[in-house]
PDB file of C-alpha atoms in Angstrom:
ATOM      1  CA  MET G   1     -15.580 105.631 206.189  1.00 48.00           C
ATOM      2  CA  SER G   2     -15.866 104.971 210.041  1.00 62.00           C
ATOM      3  CA  SER G   3     -18.234 106.485 211.733  1.00 86.00           C
ATOM      4  CA  ILE G   4     -15.673 106.707 215.238  1.00 95.00           C
ATOM      5  CA  GLN G   5     -14.113 109.383 214.758  1.00 96.00           C
ATOM      6  CA  THR G   6     -12.416 109.804 218.527  1.00 98.00           C
ATOM      7  CA  VAL G   7     -11.156 106.163 220.334  1.00 98.00           C
ATOM      8  CA  GLY G   8     -10.925 106.089 224.261  1.00 98.00           C
ATOM      9  CA  ILE G   9      -7.730 103.783 225.453  1.00 98.00           C
ATOM     10  CA  ILE G  10      -7.750 102.200 228.741  1.00 98.00           C
ATOM     11  CA  GLY G  11      -4.155 101.776 229.802  1.00 97.00           C
ATOM     12  CA  ALA G  12      -1.292 102.774 228.187  1.00 97.00           C
ATOM     13  CA  GLY G  13       1.004  99.780 228.356  1.00 95.00           C
ATOM     14  CA  THR G  14       2.500  97.775 225.384  1.00 95.00           C
ATOM     15  CA  MET G  15      -0.878  96.811 224.044  1.00 96.00           C
ATOM     16  CA  GLY G  16      -2.654 100.266 224.834  1.00 97.00           C
ATOM     17  CA  ASN G  17       0.056 102.427 223.663  1.00 97.00           C
ATOM     18  CA  GLY G  18       0.157  99.954 220.166  1.00 97.00           C
ATOM     19  CA  ILE G  19      -3.313 100.558 219.849  1.00 98.00           C
ATOM     20  CA  ALA G  20      -3.504 104.575 220.077  1.00 98.00           C
ATOM     21  CA  GLN G  21      -0.371 104.700 217.421  1.00 98.00           C
ATOM     22  CA  ALA G  22      -2.166 103.026 215.468  1.00 97.00           C
ATOM     23  CA  CYS G  23      -5.591 105.028 215.694  1.00 97.00           C
ATOM     24  CA  ALA G  24      -3.884 108.072 215.917  1.00 98.00           C
ATOM     25  CA  VAL G  25      -1.247 108.304 212.430  1.00 97.00           C
ATOM     26  CA  SER G  26      -4.528 106.532 210.498  1.00 96.00           C
ATOM     27  CA  GLY G  27      -6.078 110.277 212.006  1.00 96.00           C
ATOM     28  CA  ILE G  28      -8.219 109.145 214.552  1.00 97.00           C
ATOM     29  CA  ARG G  29      -7.823 111.122 217.369  1.00 98.00           C
ATOM     30  CA  VAL G  30      -7.113 109.206 220.905  1.00 98.00           C
ATOM     31  CA  VAL G  31      -7.747 109.478 224.669  1.00 98.00           C
ATOM     32  CA  MET G  32      -5.296 107.451 226.667  1.00 98.00           C
ATOM     33  CA  VAL G  33      -5.894 106.600 229.861  1.00 98.00           C
ATOM     34  CA  ASP G  34      -4.462 105.384 232.776  1.00 97.00           C
ATOM     35  CA  VAL G  35      -4.455 105.111 236.125  1.00 96.00           C
ATOM     36  CA  ALA G  36      -0.739 106.611 236.681  1.00 96.00           C
ATOM     37  CA  GLN G  37       0.803 109.724 235.207  1.00 97.00           C
ATOM     38  CA  ALA G  38       3.775 108.338 235.303  1.00 98.00           C
ATOM     39  CA  ALA G  39       2.039 105.078 233.473  1.00 97.00           C
ATOM     40  CA  VAL G  40       0.373 107.421 230.748  1.00 98.00           C
ATOM     41  CA  ASP G  41       3.544 109.776 229.876  1.00 98.00           C
ATOM     42  CA  LYS G  42       5.917 106.742 229.572  1.00 98.00           C
ATOM     43  CA  GLY G  43       3.019 105.531 226.856  1.00 98.00           C
ATOM     44  CA  LEU G  44       3.153 107.927 225.069  1.00 98.00           C
ATOM     45  CA  ALA G  45       6.945 108.492 225.821  1.00 98.00           C
ATOM     46  CA  THR G  46       6.541 104.958 223.791  1.00 97.00           C
ATOM     47  CA  VAL G  47       4.488 106.322 221.023  1.00 98.00           C
ATOM     48  CA  ALA G  48       7.206 109.154 219.876  1.00 98.00           C
ATOM     49  CA  GLY G  49       9.519 106.770 219.975  1.00 97.00           C
ATOM     50  CA  SER G  50       8.718 104.291 217.961  1.00 97.00           C
ATOM     51  CA  LEU G  51       7.311 107.111 215.599  1.00 97.00           C
ATOM     52  CA  ASP G  52      10.853 108.423 215.454  1.00 97.00           C
ATOM     53  CA  ARG G  53      11.874 104.902 214.386  1.00 97.00           C
ATOM     54  CA  LEU G  54       9.764 105.006 211.090  1.00 96.00           C
ATOM     55  CA  ILE G  55      10.690 108.340 210.788  1.00 96.00           C
ATOM     56  CA  LYS G  56      14.529 106.774 210.521  1.00 97.00           C
ATOM     57  CA  LYS G  57      12.346 103.861 207.805  1.00 96.00           C
ATOM     58  CA  GLU G  58      10.710 106.475 205.327  1.00 94.00           C
ATOM     59  CA  LYS G  59       7.583 105.332 205.941  1.00 93.00           C
ATOM     60  CA  LEU G  60       6.849 108.030 208.174  1.00 95.00           C
ATOM     61  CA  THR G  61       8.369 111.725 208.245  1.00 96.00           C
ATOM     62  CA  ALA G  62       8.497 114.954 210.363  1.00 96.00           C
ATOM     63  CA  GLU G  63       5.735 115.823 210.172  1.00 97.00           C
ATOM     64  CA  GLY G  64       3.353 113.118 210.268  1.00 96.00           C
ATOM     65  CA  LYS G  65       5.172 112.314 213.315  1.00 97.00           C
ATOM     66  CA  ALA G  66       3.837 115.808 214.661  1.00 97.00           C
ATOM     67  CA  ALA G  67       0.179 114.751 213.345  1.00 97.00           C
ATOM     68  CA  ALA G  68      -0.003 112.245 215.309  1.00 98.00           C
ATOM     69  CA  LEU G  69       1.464 112.874 218.269  1.00 98.00           C
ATOM     70  CA  ALA G  70      -1.061 115.771 217.944  1.00 98.00           C
ATOM     71  CA  LEU G  71      -4.239 113.590 218.061  1.00 98.00           C
ATOM     72  CA  ILE G  72      -3.299 111.625 221.204  1.00 98.00           C
ATOM     73  CA  THR G  73      -4.489 113.463 224.307  1.00 98.00           C
ATOM     74  CA  GLY G  74      -3.081 111.665 227.533  1.00 98.00           C
ATOM     75  CA  SER G  75      -5.296 111.178 231.444  1.00 98.00           C
ATOM     76  CA  THR G  76      -5.815 109.758 234.709  1.00 98.00           C
ATOM     77  CA  SER G  77      -9.196 110.846 234.851  1.00 97.00           C
ATOM     78  CA  TYR G  78     -12.268 108.205 232.981  1.00 97.00           C
ATOM     79  CA  ASP G  79     -14.206 112.020 232.612  1.00 97.00           C
ATOM     80  CA  ASP G  80     -12.210 113.127 229.501  1.00 97.00           C
ATOM     81  CA  LEU G  81     -13.630 109.694 227.412  1.00 97.00           C
ATOM     82  CA  LYS G  82     -16.958 112.023 227.491  1.00 95.00           C
ATOM     83  CA  GLY G  83     -15.863 112.540 223.862  1.00 95.00           C
ATOM     84  CA  ALA G  84     -15.356 109.319 222.726  1.00 97.00           C
ATOM     85  CA  GLN G  85     -17.803 106.982 220.657  1.00 97.00           C
ATOM     86  CA  LEU G  86     -15.628 103.995 221.022  1.00 98.00           C
ATOM     87  CA  VAL G  87     -13.959 102.663 224.186  1.00 98.00           C
ATOM     88  CA  ILE G  88     -10.760 100.272 224.344  1.00 98.00           C
ATOM     89  CA  GLU G  89      -9.322  98.038 227.421  1.00 98.00           C
ATOM     90  CA  ALA G  90      -6.572  98.096 227.229  1.00 97.00           C
ATOM     91  CA  ALA G  91      -5.650  96.828 230.474  1.00 94.00           C
ATOM     92  CA  THR G  92      -4.084  93.529 232.276  1.00 90.00           C
ATOM     93  CA  GLU G  93      -5.561  90.041 231.920  1.00 90.00           C
ATOM     94  CA  ASN G  94      -7.223  89.947 235.015  1.00 92.00           C
ATOM     95  CA  GLU G  95     -11.340  89.050 234.756  1.00 93.00           C
ATOM     96  CA  GLY G  96     -11.879  91.231 238.314  1.00 95.00           C
ATOM     97  CA  LEU G  97     -10.039  94.307 237.164  1.00 95.00           C
ATOM     98  CA  LYS G  98     -11.739  94.550 233.578  1.00 96.00           C
ATOM     99  CA  VAL G  99     -14.756  94.079 235.261  1.00 97.00           C
ATOM    100  CA  LYS G 100     -14.096  96.726 237.675  1.00 97.00           C
ATOM    101  CA  ILE G 101     -13.012  99.490 234.519  1.00 97.00           C
ATOM    102  CA  LEU G 102     -16.365  98.084 232.738  1.00 97.00           C
ATOM    103  CA  GLN G 103     -18.443  98.887 235.085  1.00 96.00           C
ATOM    104  CA  GLN G 104     -17.116 102.398 235.894  1.00 96.00           C
ATOM    105  CA  LEU G 105     -16.994 102.583 232.438  1.00 97.00           C
ATOM    106  CA  ASP G 106     -20.767 101.926 231.636  1.00 94.00           C
ATOM    107  CA  GLY G 107     -21.379 104.569 234.712  1.00 94.00           C
ATOM    108  CA  ILE G 108     -19.214 107.425 232.517  1.00 96.00           C
ATOM    109  CA  LEU G 109     -20.605 107.193 228.604  1.00 97.00           C
ATOM    110  CA  ALA G 110     -23.886 108.087 227.149  1.00 96.00           C
ATOM    111  CA  PRO G 111     -26.010 105.168 226.169  1.00 95.00           C
ATOM    112  CA  GLU G 112     -24.620 105.379 222.796  1.00 96.00           C
ATOM    113  CA  VAL G 113     -21.208 104.831 222.969  1.00 97.00           C
ATOM    114  CA  ILE G 114     -19.204 100.769 222.395  1.00 98.00           C
ATOM    115  CA  VAL G 115     -17.196  99.362 224.599  1.00 98.00           C
ATOM    116  CA  ALA G 116     -14.529  96.968 223.051  1.00 98.00           C
ATOM    117  CA  THR G 117     -11.885  94.792 225.284  1.00 98.00           C
ATOM    118  CA  ASN G 118      -7.897  93.726 223.715  1.00 96.00           C
ATOM    119  CA  THR G 119      -8.588  90.426 225.767  1.00 94.00           C
ATOM    120  CA  SER G 120      -7.383  87.799 224.803  1.00 91.00           C
ATOM    121  CA  SER G 121      -8.407  85.333 227.052  1.00 88.00           C
ATOM    122  CA  ILE G 122     -11.916  85.729 228.875  1.00 93.00           C
ATOM    123  CA  SER G 123     -14.570  85.204 227.596  1.00 95.00           C
ATOM    124  CA  ILE G 124     -16.928  88.500 226.164  1.00 97.00           C
ATOM    125  CA  THR G 125     -20.096  87.106 226.788  1.00 98.00           C
ATOM    126  CA  LYS G 126     -19.095  87.281 230.407  1.00 97.00           C
ATOM    127  CA  LEU G 127     -17.239  90.269 230.331  1.00 97.00           C
ATOM    128  CA  ALA G 128     -20.529  91.705 228.382  1.00 97.00           C
ATOM    129  CA  ALA G 129     -22.480  90.451 231.025  1.00 97.00           C
ATOM    130  CA  ALA G 130     -20.866  92.264 233.678  1.00 96.00           C
ATOM    131  CA  THR G 131     -22.191  95.344 231.529  1.00 97.00           C
ATOM    132  CA  LYS G 132     -25.350  97.392 230.584  1.00 97.00           C
ATOM    133  CA  ARG G 133     -24.603  97.772 226.581  1.00 97.00           C
ATOM    134  CA  ALA G 134     -24.005  93.786 226.498  1.00 98.00           C
ATOM    135  CA  ASP G 135     -24.940  94.295 223.160  1.00 98.00           C
ATOM    136  CA  ARG G 136     -22.243  97.743 222.960  1.00 98.00           C
ATOM    137  CA  PHE G 137     -20.131  95.482 224.290  1.00 98.00           C
ATOM    138  CA  ILE G 138     -17.514  93.285 221.871  1.00 98.00           C
ATOM    139  CA  GLY G 139     -13.581  91.738 222.139  1.00 98.00           C
ATOM    140  CA  MET G 140     -11.263  93.394 219.996  1.00 98.00           C
ATOM    141  CA  HIS G 141      -7.663  91.476 219.839  1.00 97.00           C
ATOM    142  CA  PHE G 142      -5.099  93.334 218.834  1.00 97.00           C
ATOM    143  CA  PHE G 143      -2.103  91.641 218.319  1.00 95.00           C
ATOM    144  CA  ASN G 144       1.688  92.892 219.912  1.00 91.00           C
ATOM    145  CA  PRO G 145       3.258  94.683 218.048  1.00 93.00           C
ATOM    146  CA  VAL G 146       0.287  96.872 217.577  1.00 96.00           C
ATOM    147  CA  PRO G 147       1.457  99.286 214.922  1.00 95.00           C
ATOM    148  CA  MET G 148       3.247  96.172 212.729  1.00 94.00           C
ATOM    149  CA  MET G 149       0.618  93.347 213.460  1.00 96.00           C
ATOM    150  CA  ALA G 150      -1.770  93.588 210.841  1.00 97.00           C
ATOM    151  CA  LEU G 151      -4.546  91.294 212.222  1.00 98.00           C
ATOM    152  CA  VAL G 152      -7.347  92.452 214.386  1.00 98.00           C
ATOM    153  CA  GLU G 153      -9.712  90.125 215.706  1.00 98.00           C
ATOM    154  CA  ILE G 154     -13.086  90.839 216.241  1.00 98.00           C
ATOM    155  CA  ILE G 155     -15.047  87.922 218.603  1.00 98.00           C
ATOM    156  CA  ARG G 156     -18.320  88.495 219.449  1.00 98.00           C
ATOM    157  CA  GLY G 157     -20.099  88.144 222.297  1.00 97.00           C
ATOM    158  CA  LEU G 158     -23.439  86.090 222.147  1.00 97.00           C
ATOM    159  CA  GLN G 159     -24.849  89.896 222.906  1.00 98.00           C
ATOM    160  CA  THR G 160     -23.318  91.889 220.800  1.00 98.00           C
ATOM    161  CA  SER G 161     -25.579  93.436 217.749  1.00 98.00           C
ATOM    162  CA  ASP G 162     -23.968  93.479 214.095  1.00 98.00           C
ATOM    163  CA  ALA G 163     -24.648  97.311 214.270  1.00 97.00           C
ATOM    164  CA  THR G 164     -21.519  97.071 217.192  1.00 98.00           C
ATOM    165  CA  HIS G 165     -19.921  94.429 214.894  1.00 98.00           C
ATOM    166  CA  ASP G 166     -20.175  97.471 211.939  1.00 97.00           C
ATOM    167  CA  ALA G 167     -19.132  99.240 213.566  1.00 97.00           C
ATOM    168  CA  VAL G 168     -15.441  98.564 215.400  1.00 97.00           C
ATOM    169  CA  LYS G 169     -14.980  96.126 211.739  1.00 97.00           C
ATOM    170  CA  ALA G 170     -15.199  99.737 210.072  1.00 97.00           C
ATOM    171  CA  LEU G 171     -12.832 101.628 212.686  1.00 97.00           C
ATOM    172  CA  ALA G 172     -10.364  98.765 212.505  1.00 97.00           C
ATOM    173  CA  GLU G 173     -10.300  99.257 208.825  1.00 97.00           C
ATOM    174  CA  ALA G 174      -9.895 102.712 209.339  1.00 95.00           C
ATOM    175  CA  GLN G 175      -6.424 101.722 211.239  1.00 95.00           C
ATOM    176  CA  GLY G 176      -5.206 100.534 208.053  1.00 95.00           C
ATOM    177  CA  LYS G 177      -5.455  96.705 209.531  1.00 97.00           C
ATOM    178  CA  THR G 178      -6.848  93.039 208.229  1.00 98.00           C
ATOM    179  CA  PRO G 179     -10.461  92.414 211.275  1.00 98.00           C
ATOM    180  CA  ILE G 180     -11.913  89.007 211.104  1.00 98.00           C
ATOM    181  CA  THR G 181     -14.900  87.465 213.016  1.00 98.00           C
ATOM    182  CA  VAL G 182     -14.658  85.832 214.746  1.00 97.00           C
ATOM    183  CA  LYS G 183     -17.446  84.361 217.783  1.00 97.00           C
ATOM    184  CA  ASN G 184     -16.319  83.673 221.495  1.00 97.00           C
ATOM    185  CA  ALA G 185     -14.364  81.061 222.154  1.00 96.00           C
ATOM    186  CA  PRO G 186     -11.510  80.058 224.554  1.00 95.00           C
ATOM    187  CA  GLY G 187      -8.280  81.445 222.565  1.00 95.00           C
ATOM    188  CA  PHE G 188     -10.177  82.175 219.460  1.00 97.00           C
ATOM    189  CA  VAL G 189      -8.870  81.792 216.651  1.00 97.00           C
ATOM    190  CA  VAL G 190      -5.413  82.291 216.300  1.00 97.00           C
ATOM    191  CA  ASN G 191      -4.204  80.890 220.141  1.00 96.00           C
ATOM    192  CA  ARG G 192      -6.622  78.439 219.311  1.00 97.00           C
ATOM    193  CA  ILE G 193      -4.139  76.552 216.592  1.00 97.00           C
ATOM    194  CA  LEU G 194      -1.283  78.403 217.507  1.00 97.00           C
ATOM    195  CA  VAL G 195      -0.974  77.202 221.128  1.00 97.00           C
ATOM    196  CA  PRO G 196      -1.800  73.558 220.478  1.00 98.00           C
ATOM    197  CA  MET G 197       0.872  73.602 218.579  1.00 98.00           C
ATOM    198  CA  ILE G 198       3.804  75.465 220.554  1.00 98.00           C
ATOM    199  CA  ASN G 199       2.228  72.489 223.105  1.00 98.00           C
ATOM    200  CA  GLU G 200       2.982  69.699 220.371  1.00 98.00           C
ATOM    201  CA  ALA G 201       6.607  70.956 219.575  1.00 98.00           C
ATOM    202  CA  PHE G 202       7.600  70.344 223.046  1.00 98.00           C
ATOM    203  CA  PHE G 203       5.521  66.674 222.847  1.00 98.00           C
ATOM    204  CA  VAL G 204       8.178  66.559 219.381  1.00 98.00           C
ATOM    205  CA  LEU G 205      11.294  67.365 222.101  1.00 98.00           C
ATOM    206  CA  ALA G 206      10.720  65.348 224.668  1.00 98.00           C
ATOM    207  CA  GLU G 207      10.377  62.773 222.529  1.00 98.00           C
ATOM    208  CA  GLY G 208      13.765  62.720 221.222  1.00 98.00           C
ATOM    209  CA  ILE G 209      12.167  63.257 218.080  1.00 98.00           C
ATOM    210  CA  ALA G 210      14.732  66.205 216.666  1.00 98.00           C
ATOM    211  CA  THR G 211      17.080  69.352 218.335  1.00 98.00           C
ATOM    212  CA  PRO G 212      15.209  72.374 219.757  1.00 98.00           C
ATOM    213  CA  GLU G 213      17.154  73.718 216.590  1.00 98.00           C
ATOM    214  CA  ASP G 214      16.108  70.957 213.730  1.00 98.00           C
ATOM    215  CA  ILE G 215      11.955  71.295 215.448  1.00 98.00           C
ATOM    216  CA  ASP G 216      11.784  75.083 214.642  1.00 98.00           C
ATOM    217  CA  ALA G 217      13.893  74.909 211.290  1.00 98.00           C
ATOM    218  CA  GLY G 218      11.665  72.185 210.084  1.00 98.00           C
ATOM    219  CA  MET G 219       8.655  74.191 210.906  1.00 98.00           C
ATOM    220  CA  LYS G 220      10.289  77.891 209.134  1.00 98.00           C
ATOM    221  CA  LEU G 221      11.443  76.092 206.481  1.00 98.00           C
ATOM    222  CA  GLY G 222       8.583  74.173 205.121  1.00 98.00           C
ATOM    223  CA  THR G 223       5.257  76.576 206.864  1.00 98.00           C
ATOM    224  CA  ASN G 224       5.961  79.034 205.447  1.00 98.00           C
ATOM    225  CA  GLN G 225       6.821  80.486 209.462  1.00 97.00           C
ATOM    226  CA  PRO G 226       9.014  83.676 210.678  1.00 96.00           C
ATOM    227  CA  ILE G 227      10.586  81.615 213.984  1.00 97.00           C
ATOM    228  CA  GLY G 228       9.785  78.369 214.651  1.00 98.00           C
ATOM    229  CA  PRO G 229       7.590  77.482 217.630  1.00 98.00           C
ATOM    230  CA  LEU G 230       9.855  76.607 219.965  1.00 98.00           C
ATOM    231  CA  ALA G 231      11.943  79.902 219.569  1.00 98.00           C
ATOM    232  CA  LEU G 232       8.512  81.964 220.351  1.00 97.00           C
ATOM    233  CA  ALA G 233       7.485  79.847 222.971  1.00 98.00           C
ATOM    234  CA  ASP G 234      10.764  80.950 224.753  1.00 98.00           C
ATOM    235  CA  MET G 235       9.429  84.206 223.071  1.00 96.00           C
ATOM    236  CA  ILE G 236       5.867  83.837 224.519  1.00 94.00           C
ATOM    237  CA  GLY G 237       7.112  83.248 228.187  1.00 96.00           C
ATOM    238  CA  LEU G 238       6.728  79.014 228.259  1.00 97.00           C
ATOM    239  CA  ASP G 239       4.528  80.273 231.880  1.00 96.00           C
ATOM    240  CA  VAL G 240       1.925  82.221 229.480  1.00 94.00           C
ATOM    241  CA  CYS G 241       2.289  79.129 227.149  1.00 96.00           C
ATOM    242  CA  LEU G 242       0.894  76.335 229.726  1.00 97.00           C
ATOM    243  CA  ALA G 243      -1.127  78.802 231.196  1.00 95.00           C
ATOM    244  CA  VAL G 244      -3.209  78.922 228.091  1.00 95.00           C
ATOM    245  CA  MET G 245      -3.056  75.209 228.090  1.00 96.00           C
ATOM    246  CA  ASN G 246      -4.281  74.774 230.943  1.00 96.00           C
ATOM    247  CA  VAL G 247      -7.795  77.265 230.369  1.00 93.00           C
ATOM    248  CA  TYR G 248      -8.654  74.652 227.278  1.00 96.00           C
ATOM    249  CA  MET G 249      -8.120  71.821 228.934  1.00 97.00           C
ATOM    250  CA  ALA G 250      -9.826  73.323 231.896  1.00 95.00           C
ATOM    251  CA  GLU G 251     -13.103  75.145 229.640  1.00 95.00           C
ATOM    252  CA  PHE G 252     -12.926  71.978 226.878  1.00 96.00           C
ATOM    253  CA  ASN G 253     -12.132  68.811 229.196  1.00 97.00           C
ATOM    254  CA  ASP G 254     -10.650  68.319 225.843  1.00 97.00           C
ATOM    255  CA  SER G 255      -7.538  65.645 226.603  1.00 97.00           C
ATOM    256  CA  LYS G 256      -6.020  66.893 223.033  1.00 97.00           C
ATOM    257  CA  TYR G 257      -5.705  70.469 225.371  1.00 98.00           C
ATOM    258  CA  ARG G 258      -3.091  67.963 228.146  1.00 98.00           C
ATOM    259  CA  PRO G 259       0.236  70.557 228.883  1.00 98.00           C
ATOM    260  CA  ALA G 260       2.753  68.752 227.655  1.00 98.00           C
ATOM    261  CA  PRO G 261       4.918  67.490 230.905  1.00 98.00           C
ATOM    262  CA  LEU G 262       7.627  68.845 229.894  1.00 98.00           C
ATOM    263  CA  LEU G 263       6.692  71.953 229.822  1.00 98.00           C
ATOM    264  CA  LYS G 264       4.600  71.887 232.961  1.00 98.00           C
ATOM    265  CA  GLU G 265       8.699  70.507 233.899  1.00 98.00           C
ATOM    266  CA  MET G 266      10.908  73.710 232.360  1.00 98.00           C
ATOM    267  CA  VAL G 267       8.113  75.825 233.936  1.00 98.00           C
ATOM    268  CA  ALA G 268       8.467  74.199 237.573  1.00 98.00           C
ATOM    269  CA  ALA G 269      12.620  74.508 236.837  1.00 98.00           C
ATOM    270  CA  GLY G 270      11.301  78.864 236.371  1.00 98.00           C
ATOM    271  CA  TRP G 271      13.246  78.561 233.191  1.00 98.00           C
ATOM    272  CA  LEU G 272      10.272  80.556 231.712  1.00 98.00           C
ATOM    273  CA  GLY G 273      12.225  81.732 228.094  1.00 98.00           C
ATOM    274  CA  ARG G 274      13.973  85.224 226.812  1.00 97.00           C
ATOM    275  CA  LYS G 275      12.944  86.704 230.446  1.00 95.00           C
ATOM    276  CA  THR G 276      14.385  84.765 231.979  1.00 97.00           C
ATOM    277  CA  GLY G 277      17.726  83.944 230.619  1.00 97.00           C
ATOM    278  CA  ARG G 278      16.766  80.452 230.007  1.00 98.00           C
ATOM    279  CA  GLY G 279      13.842  78.411 228.226  1.00 98.00           C
ATOM    280  CA  VAL G 280      14.921  75.531 225.336  1.00 98.00           C
ATOM    281  CA  TYR G 281      17.108  77.818 223.894  1.00 98.00           C
ATOM    282  CA  THR G 282      20.011  79.788 226.592  1.00 98.00           C
ATOM    283  CA  TYR G 283      19.979  83.417 226.236  1.00 97.00           C
TER     284      TYR G 283
END
């Protein structure tokens, strides 16, 4: 049984409201904080809509929806986080912003409160060092869409204590998630393997070995992936894939992480995938 009964969440965007939903559906109280009331309202509306879809699929009752929503409090004040045993930072992927938020939390939260970050790319060890509670700081990398995806990567910084790790792991299990424990390193586990695979698909495409459709069909049917790497790149955004490869190249200083020239070329053209209407495929 998790000793964490109330979770604070910083950020009511896609990740923040998804984490809030995962907590509330599991009977865990949530305080979701964002800078603007409009953002908080939008986050709460997104959760309500998502729960409605679960009712349509008969995975949730109307009573279950009401109970879950009753457990979520929206706020624009960090002071409302004081009752939480764990606060998860799910703000934009920007190191300066995250450090500012974490230092603000440090001043408000009791010393025993655990702070987690949902970063997908910033060093947990480095973020922990910016706080006064490095032993009670950890990474909780949820996957999008949070309500559907079973995985949580729990990332230990160099300073993270066993007690902190165990409490957060128990919380992830209480949410019905399957946690894996990961040491702090660029890309953690999943993206460290996934993004270079996507990058390799661009090398294969550029070499004219097969069409995009055949590359994706090959990986779907040959490795049981639900979506091919090129279609996935279009979904993630080619600019995001390139940025991740650039981070690996800089951090590991190993040529195996060099971004595919075709990927760089397409990003330069502004062909970023679904969000621009054109990437590997046209939408």
